[in-house]
Short mmCIF file of C-alpha atoms and ligand atoms in Angstrom, two decimals:
data_model
loop_
_atom_site.label_atom_id
_atom_site.label_comp_id
_atom_site.label_asym_id
_atom_site.label_seq_id
_atom_site.Cartn_x
_atom_site.Cartn_y
_atom_site.Cartn_z
CA MET A 6 -13.70 9.57 27.71
CA ALA A 7 -13.06 6.40 28.30
CA ILE A 8 -12.26 4.07 25.71
CA GLN A 9 -15.07 1.77 25.84
CA ASP A 10 -17.24 5.12 25.59
CA LEU A 11 -15.90 6.17 22.15
CA ARG A 12 -18.55 5.38 19.23
CA GLN A 13 -19.13 6.82 16.14
CA ASN A 14 -22.58 6.21 14.43
CA TYR A 15 -21.53 5.90 10.66
CA THR A 16 -24.25 7.47 8.23
CA PRO A 17 -23.24 7.33 4.54
CA GLU A 18 -25.59 6.16 1.98
CA PRO A 19 -25.08 2.56 1.62
CA ILE A 20 -23.61 1.10 -1.09
CA ASP A 21 -25.59 0.42 -4.39
CA PRO A 22 -23.58 -2.98 -5.46
CA GLU A 23 -25.40 -1.95 -9.42
CA ASP A 24 -23.43 1.15 -8.76
CA LEU A 25 -20.10 -0.40 -8.19
CA SER A 26 -17.47 -0.79 -11.26
CA ALA A 27 -16.77 -4.09 -12.60
CA ASP A 28 -13.19 -3.96 -12.46
CA PRO A 29 -12.48 -3.47 -8.59
CA PHE A 30 -8.99 -1.44 -9.61
CA ASP A 31 -11.47 1.27 -10.90
CA GLN A 32 -13.55 0.86 -7.63
CA PHE A 33 -10.12 1.34 -5.69
CA THR A 34 -9.68 4.60 -7.57
CA ALA A 35 -12.56 5.60 -6.99
CA TRP A 36 -12.84 5.62 -3.60
CA PHE A 37 -9.13 6.96 -3.34
CA ASP A 38 -9.88 9.91 -5.44
CA ASP A 39 -13.07 10.34 -2.97
CA ALA A 40 -10.42 10.03 0.11
CA GLN A 41 -8.56 12.95 -1.67
CA GLN A 42 -11.14 15.01 -2.42
CA ALA A 43 -12.38 14.79 1.53
CA GLY A 44 -8.91 16.20 2.68
CA ILE A 45 -7.50 12.91 4.19
CA LEU A 46 -4.02 13.84 5.16
CA GLU A 47 -2.30 10.51 3.95
CA PRO A 48 -5.16 8.64 1.82
CA ASN A 49 -2.42 6.39 0.25
CA ALA A 50 -1.33 4.98 4.09
CA PHE A 51 -2.10 1.64 4.73
CA THR A 52 -1.47 -1.54 7.07
CA LEU A 53 0.32 -3.83 5.52
CA ALA A 54 0.02 -7.53 7.28
CA THR A 55 2.77 -10.29 6.37
CA ALA A 56 3.71 -13.46 7.93
CA SER A 57 6.76 -15.31 8.32
CA ALA A 58 7.60 -18.76 7.41
CA ASP A 59 6.10 -20.43 10.76
CA GLY A 60 2.82 -18.25 10.78
CA THR A 61 3.98 -15.48 12.84
CA PRO A 62 1.54 -12.05 11.76
CA ASN A 63 3.21 -8.72 11.27
CA ALA A 64 1.77 -5.54 10.43
CA ARG A 65 3.22 -1.98 9.58
CA THR A 66 2.00 1.31 8.26
CA LEU A 67 3.05 2.51 4.58
CA LEU A 68 2.49 4.34 1.98
CA LEU A 69 1.07 3.31 -1.34
CA LYS A 70 2.94 4.97 -4.59
CA GLY A 71 1.59 3.52 -7.26
CA ILE A 72 -2.01 1.99 -8.66
CA ASP A 73 -1.27 -0.31 -12.00
CA ASP A 74 -5.07 0.76 -13.08
CA ALA A 75 -4.55 0.39 -16.72
CA LYS A 76 -6.37 -1.92 -17.92
CA PRO A 77 -4.27 -5.18 -19.62
CA ALA A 78 -4.60 -4.60 -23.77
CA ALA A 79 -5.98 -7.21 -25.72
CA ALA A 80 -3.66 -9.60 -26.41
CA GLU A 81 -2.47 -8.87 -30.66
CA PRO A 82 -3.48 -11.94 -32.47
CA GLY A 83 -0.17 -14.03 -33.42
CA SER A 84 1.55 -11.53 -30.72
CA GLY A 85 3.50 -14.76 -29.43
CA GLY A 86 1.12 -14.63 -26.43
CA ASP A 87 3.21 -12.53 -24.30
CA LYS A 88 1.60 -12.48 -20.69
CA ALA A 89 -0.08 -9.08 -19.94
CA PRO A 90 2.26 -7.15 -16.85
CA ASP A 91 0.89 -7.77 -13.38
CA ARG A 92 -1.68 -5.33 -12.45
CA GLY A 93 -0.97 -4.63 -8.64
CA PHE A 94 -0.21 -1.93 -5.65
CA VAL A 95 2.89 -0.65 -5.40
CA PHE A 96 5.03 0.19 -2.15
CA TYR A 97 8.61 1.04 -1.49
CA THR A 98 10.57 -0.30 1.58
CA ASN A 99 14.18 -1.95 2.57
CA TYR A 100 14.06 -5.42 1.23
CA ALA A 101 16.10 -6.62 4.63
CA SER A 102 13.78 -5.28 6.77
CA ALA A 103 11.38 -7.56 8.75
CA LYS A 104 8.51 -7.31 6.33
CA GLY A 105 11.03 -7.83 3.67
CA GLU A 106 12.47 -11.17 5.62
CA GLU A 107 8.59 -12.25 6.02
CA LEU A 108 8.02 -11.62 2.19
CA ALA A 109 11.24 -13.64 1.18
CA ALA A 110 9.68 -16.62 2.99
CA ASN A 111 6.03 -16.14 2.27
CA PRO A 112 5.32 -13.73 -0.48
CA ARG A 113 1.81 -13.11 0.43
CA ALA A 114 0.01 -9.81 2.12
CA CYS A 115 -2.67 -8.19 3.17
CA MET A 116 -3.40 -4.40 2.44
CA ASN A 117 -5.84 -2.53 4.79
CA PHE A 118 -6.86 1.47 3.60
CA TYR A 119 -9.14 3.13 6.58
CA TRP A 120 -10.36 6.36 5.42
CA ASP A 121 -12.09 7.62 8.79
CA THR A 122 -14.24 10.64 7.52
CA LEU A 123 -15.63 8.78 4.82
CA SER A 124 -16.66 5.43 6.81
CA ARG A 125 -15.13 3.35 4.33
CA CYS A 126 -12.31 0.93 4.46
CA VAL A 127 -10.85 -1.48 1.55
CA ARG A 128 -9.04 -4.67 2.24
CA VAL A 129 -6.74 -6.45 -0.30
CA HIS A 130 -5.12 -9.78 -0.24
CA GLY A 131 -2.71 -10.26 -2.75
CA SER A 132 0.67 -11.95 -3.77
CA VAL A 133 3.65 -10.05 -3.53
CA THR A 134 6.51 -9.55 -6.13
CA LYS A 135 9.86 -7.42 -6.23
CA VAL A 136 9.48 -4.40 -8.64
CA ASP A 137 11.54 -4.82 -11.28
CA ALA A 138 15.02 -2.30 -10.68
CA GLU A 139 14.52 -0.07 -13.60
CA GLU A 140 10.73 0.84 -12.03
CA THR A 141 12.41 1.12 -8.51
CA ALA A 142 15.14 3.63 -9.76
CA ALA A 143 12.81 5.47 -11.64
CA TYR A 144 10.74 6.04 -8.67
CA PHE A 145 14.13 6.33 -6.37
CA LYS A 146 14.84 9.31 -8.62
CA THR A 147 11.58 11.42 -7.61
CA ARG A 148 11.98 11.40 -3.95
CA PRO A 149 13.80 14.16 -1.89
CA ARG A 150 17.23 14.18 -2.03
CA GLU A 151 17.23 13.94 2.10
CA SER A 152 14.96 10.76 1.41
CA GLN A 153 17.50 9.05 -0.73
CA LEU A 154 20.21 9.53 1.70
CA GLY A 155 18.32 8.67 4.52
CA ALA A 156 17.40 5.29 2.41
CA TRP A 157 21.07 4.80 2.54
CA CYS A 158 21.57 5.34 6.53
CA SER A 159 18.80 2.88 7.38
CA GLU A 160 19.44 -0.86 7.98
CA GLN A 161 15.57 -0.87 8.13
CA SER A 162 14.74 -3.06 11.59
CA SER A 163 17.99 -3.83 12.66
CA VAL A 164 18.98 -2.66 16.24
CA ILE A 165 20.95 0.69 16.30
CA ASP A 166 22.69 2.40 19.40
CA GLY A 167 21.29 5.54 18.85
CA ARG A 168 20.39 8.59 16.74
CA GLU A 169 23.95 9.88 16.92
CA ASP A 170 25.05 7.21 14.04
CA LEU A 171 22.04 7.83 11.75
CA MET A 172 22.69 11.19 11.97
CA LEU A 173 26.90 10.93 11.37
CA LYS A 174 25.86 8.51 8.23
CA PHE A 175 23.64 10.78 6.99
CA PHE A 176 26.07 14.11 7.40
CA GLN A 177 28.62 11.76 5.27
CA LEU A 178 26.53 11.03 3.11
CA THR A 179 25.81 14.48 2.28
CA GLU A 180 29.44 14.90 1.89
CA GLU A 181 29.87 11.90 -0.69
CA TYR A 182 27.23 13.01 -2.57
CA PRO A 183 27.11 16.77 -2.81
CA ASP A 184 25.01 19.31 -4.68
CA GLU A 185 23.34 17.62 -7.51
CA THR A 186 25.44 14.35 -7.84
CA PRO A 187 23.13 11.52 -8.42
CA ILE A 188 22.35 9.30 -5.50
CA PRO A 189 22.16 5.44 -6.60
CA VAL A 190 19.73 3.02 -5.29
CA PRO A 191 20.86 1.38 -2.17
CA PRO A 192 21.13 -1.95 -3.06
CA THR A 193 18.18 -3.26 -0.26
CA TRP A 194 16.18 -0.93 -1.02
CA GLY A 195 13.19 -1.10 -3.22
CA GLY A 196 9.60 -1.87 -4.43
CA TYR A 197 7.00 -4.53 -3.78
CA ARG A 198 3.76 -5.19 -6.05
CA VAL A 199 0.89 -7.12 -4.11
CA VAL A 200 -1.04 -8.35 -7.15
CA PRO A 201 -4.61 -8.80 -5.79
CA THR A 202 -6.42 -12.14 -5.31
CA SER A 203 -9.49 -10.11 -3.54
CA PHE A 204 -10.72 -6.85 -2.91
CA GLU A 205 -13.05 -6.16 0.11
CA PHE A 206 -14.63 -2.73 -0.06
CA TRP A 207 -16.65 -1.86 3.64
CA GLN A 208 -18.63 1.08 4.18
CA GLY A 209 -19.80 1.88 7.72
CA GLN A 210 -23.63 1.94 8.34
CA PRO A 211 -26.04 2.78 11.11
CA SER A 212 -26.67 -0.02 13.55
CA ARG A 213 -23.52 -1.73 12.91
CA LEU A 214 -25.53 -3.19 9.29
CA HIS A 215 -22.11 -2.14 7.68
CA ASP A 216 -21.98 -2.84 3.70
CA ARG A 217 -19.25 -5.38 2.80
CA LEU A 218 -19.14 -5.94 -0.70
CA ARG A 219 -15.72 -8.60 -2.11
CA TYR A 220 -14.42 -9.08 -5.45
CA LEU A 221 -13.00 -12.91 -6.32
CA PRO A 222 -11.49 -13.43 -9.75
CA ASP A 223 -13.93 -15.46 -11.93
CA GLY A 224 -12.83 -16.61 -15.15
CA GLY A 225 -10.81 -13.51 -16.13
CA ALA A 226 -13.34 -10.81 -14.93
CA TRP A 227 -14.17 -10.14 -11.29
CA LYS A 228 -17.53 -11.58 -9.27
CA ILE A 229 -19.03 -9.43 -6.54
CA GLU A 230 -20.40 -10.82 -3.50
CA ARG A 231 -22.12 -9.16 -0.18
CA LEU A 232 -20.70 -10.30 3.21
CA SER A 233 -22.58 -10.01 6.59
CA PRO A 234 -21.54 -7.13 8.42
C1 LIG B 322 2.39 7.03 7.75
C2 LIG B 322 3.32 6.14 7.66
C3 LIG B 322 4.40 5.81 6.59
C4 LIG B 322 5.13 4.78 6.12
N1 LIG B 322 5.71 4.63 5.08
C5 LIG B 322 6.54 3.66 5.17
C6 LIG B 322 7.02 3.43 3.58
O1 LIG B 322 6.19 3.82 2.61
N2 LIG B 322 7.91 2.25 3.53
C7 LIG B 322 8.58 2.29 4.67
O2 LIG B 322 9.51 0.75 4.35
N3 LIG B 322 8.03 2.23 5.87
C8 LIG B 322 7.56 2.95 5.97
N4 LIG B 322 6.67 3.56 7.23
C9 LIG B 322 7.79 2.71 8.39
C10 LIG B 322 6.81 1.75 8.59
O3 LIG B 322 5.66 1.69 9.81
C11 LIG B 322 7.83 0.18 9.60
O4 LIG B 322 7.98 1.09 10.93
C12 LIG B 322 8.93 -0.02 8.68
O5 LIG B 322 8.47 -0.18 7.08
C13 LIG B 322 9.81 -1.19 9.33
O6 LIG B 322 8.67 -2.00 9.12
P1 LIG B 322 9.15 -3.69 9.28
O7 LIG B 322 10.26 -3.66 10.50
O8 LIG B 322 7.62 -4.24 9.78
O9 LIG B 322 9.68 -4.11 8.37
C14 LIG B 322 5.99 4.36 7.36
C15 LIG B 322 5.18 4.46 8.55
C16 LIG B 322 4.14 5.55 8.73
C17 LIG B 322 3.48 5.74 10.45
#
């Protein structure tokens, strides 16, 4: 079929703003659960857009590895006013990659999830911070050994001669770390946390009159507004 003739009619029930959670993290989690139930192969896959210092945009697909969806605990009176930890969306990558360089220069990003069979999208804008070394190490440990070694092999986004060098490095590392020998976290590998400044929940509707509901911070809570499709 010709590209211009590819066309879907979106037919989900429209979003009733009354049904939305007041907390966008809860709303995200509800839609994420729906995406899992719907059997979407990698519901945690998303596009991460960044921009370099001179404003050149870039985007790539990544996998979400954590959501800090716990509500911040109310500060204990007299607790010294410790700041609540940032709530956000966590992914892991190479800090020396193209995205790593872009985030070092411009620590803001946009994430876009698309769950096709549900006709749903979520867009999150936010500021980006590095996950601390302890949290990165805890996650790194949960990865399959092959992925841990793969992280050591890849100087992500740099030009290489061919697969042979990669495979050779991998083989050498399997000798260096045989059997159950713990594999340390590579120094340039770790997590980032996108701390949202806005969320947009999009759901396709007939006649291209789609639902778009945006959450913006509003004095310690979130306000929800509807955007034109
Ligand atoms: C489904 C999918 C999931 C991916 N997940 C990750 C990931 O979690 N971390 C990562 O660094 N790269 C991941 N990649 C590879 C990235 O898309 C990208 O090629 C790589 O991070 C280099 O991007 P950069 O040059 O913009 O830094 C994934 C690719 C696909 C298609």
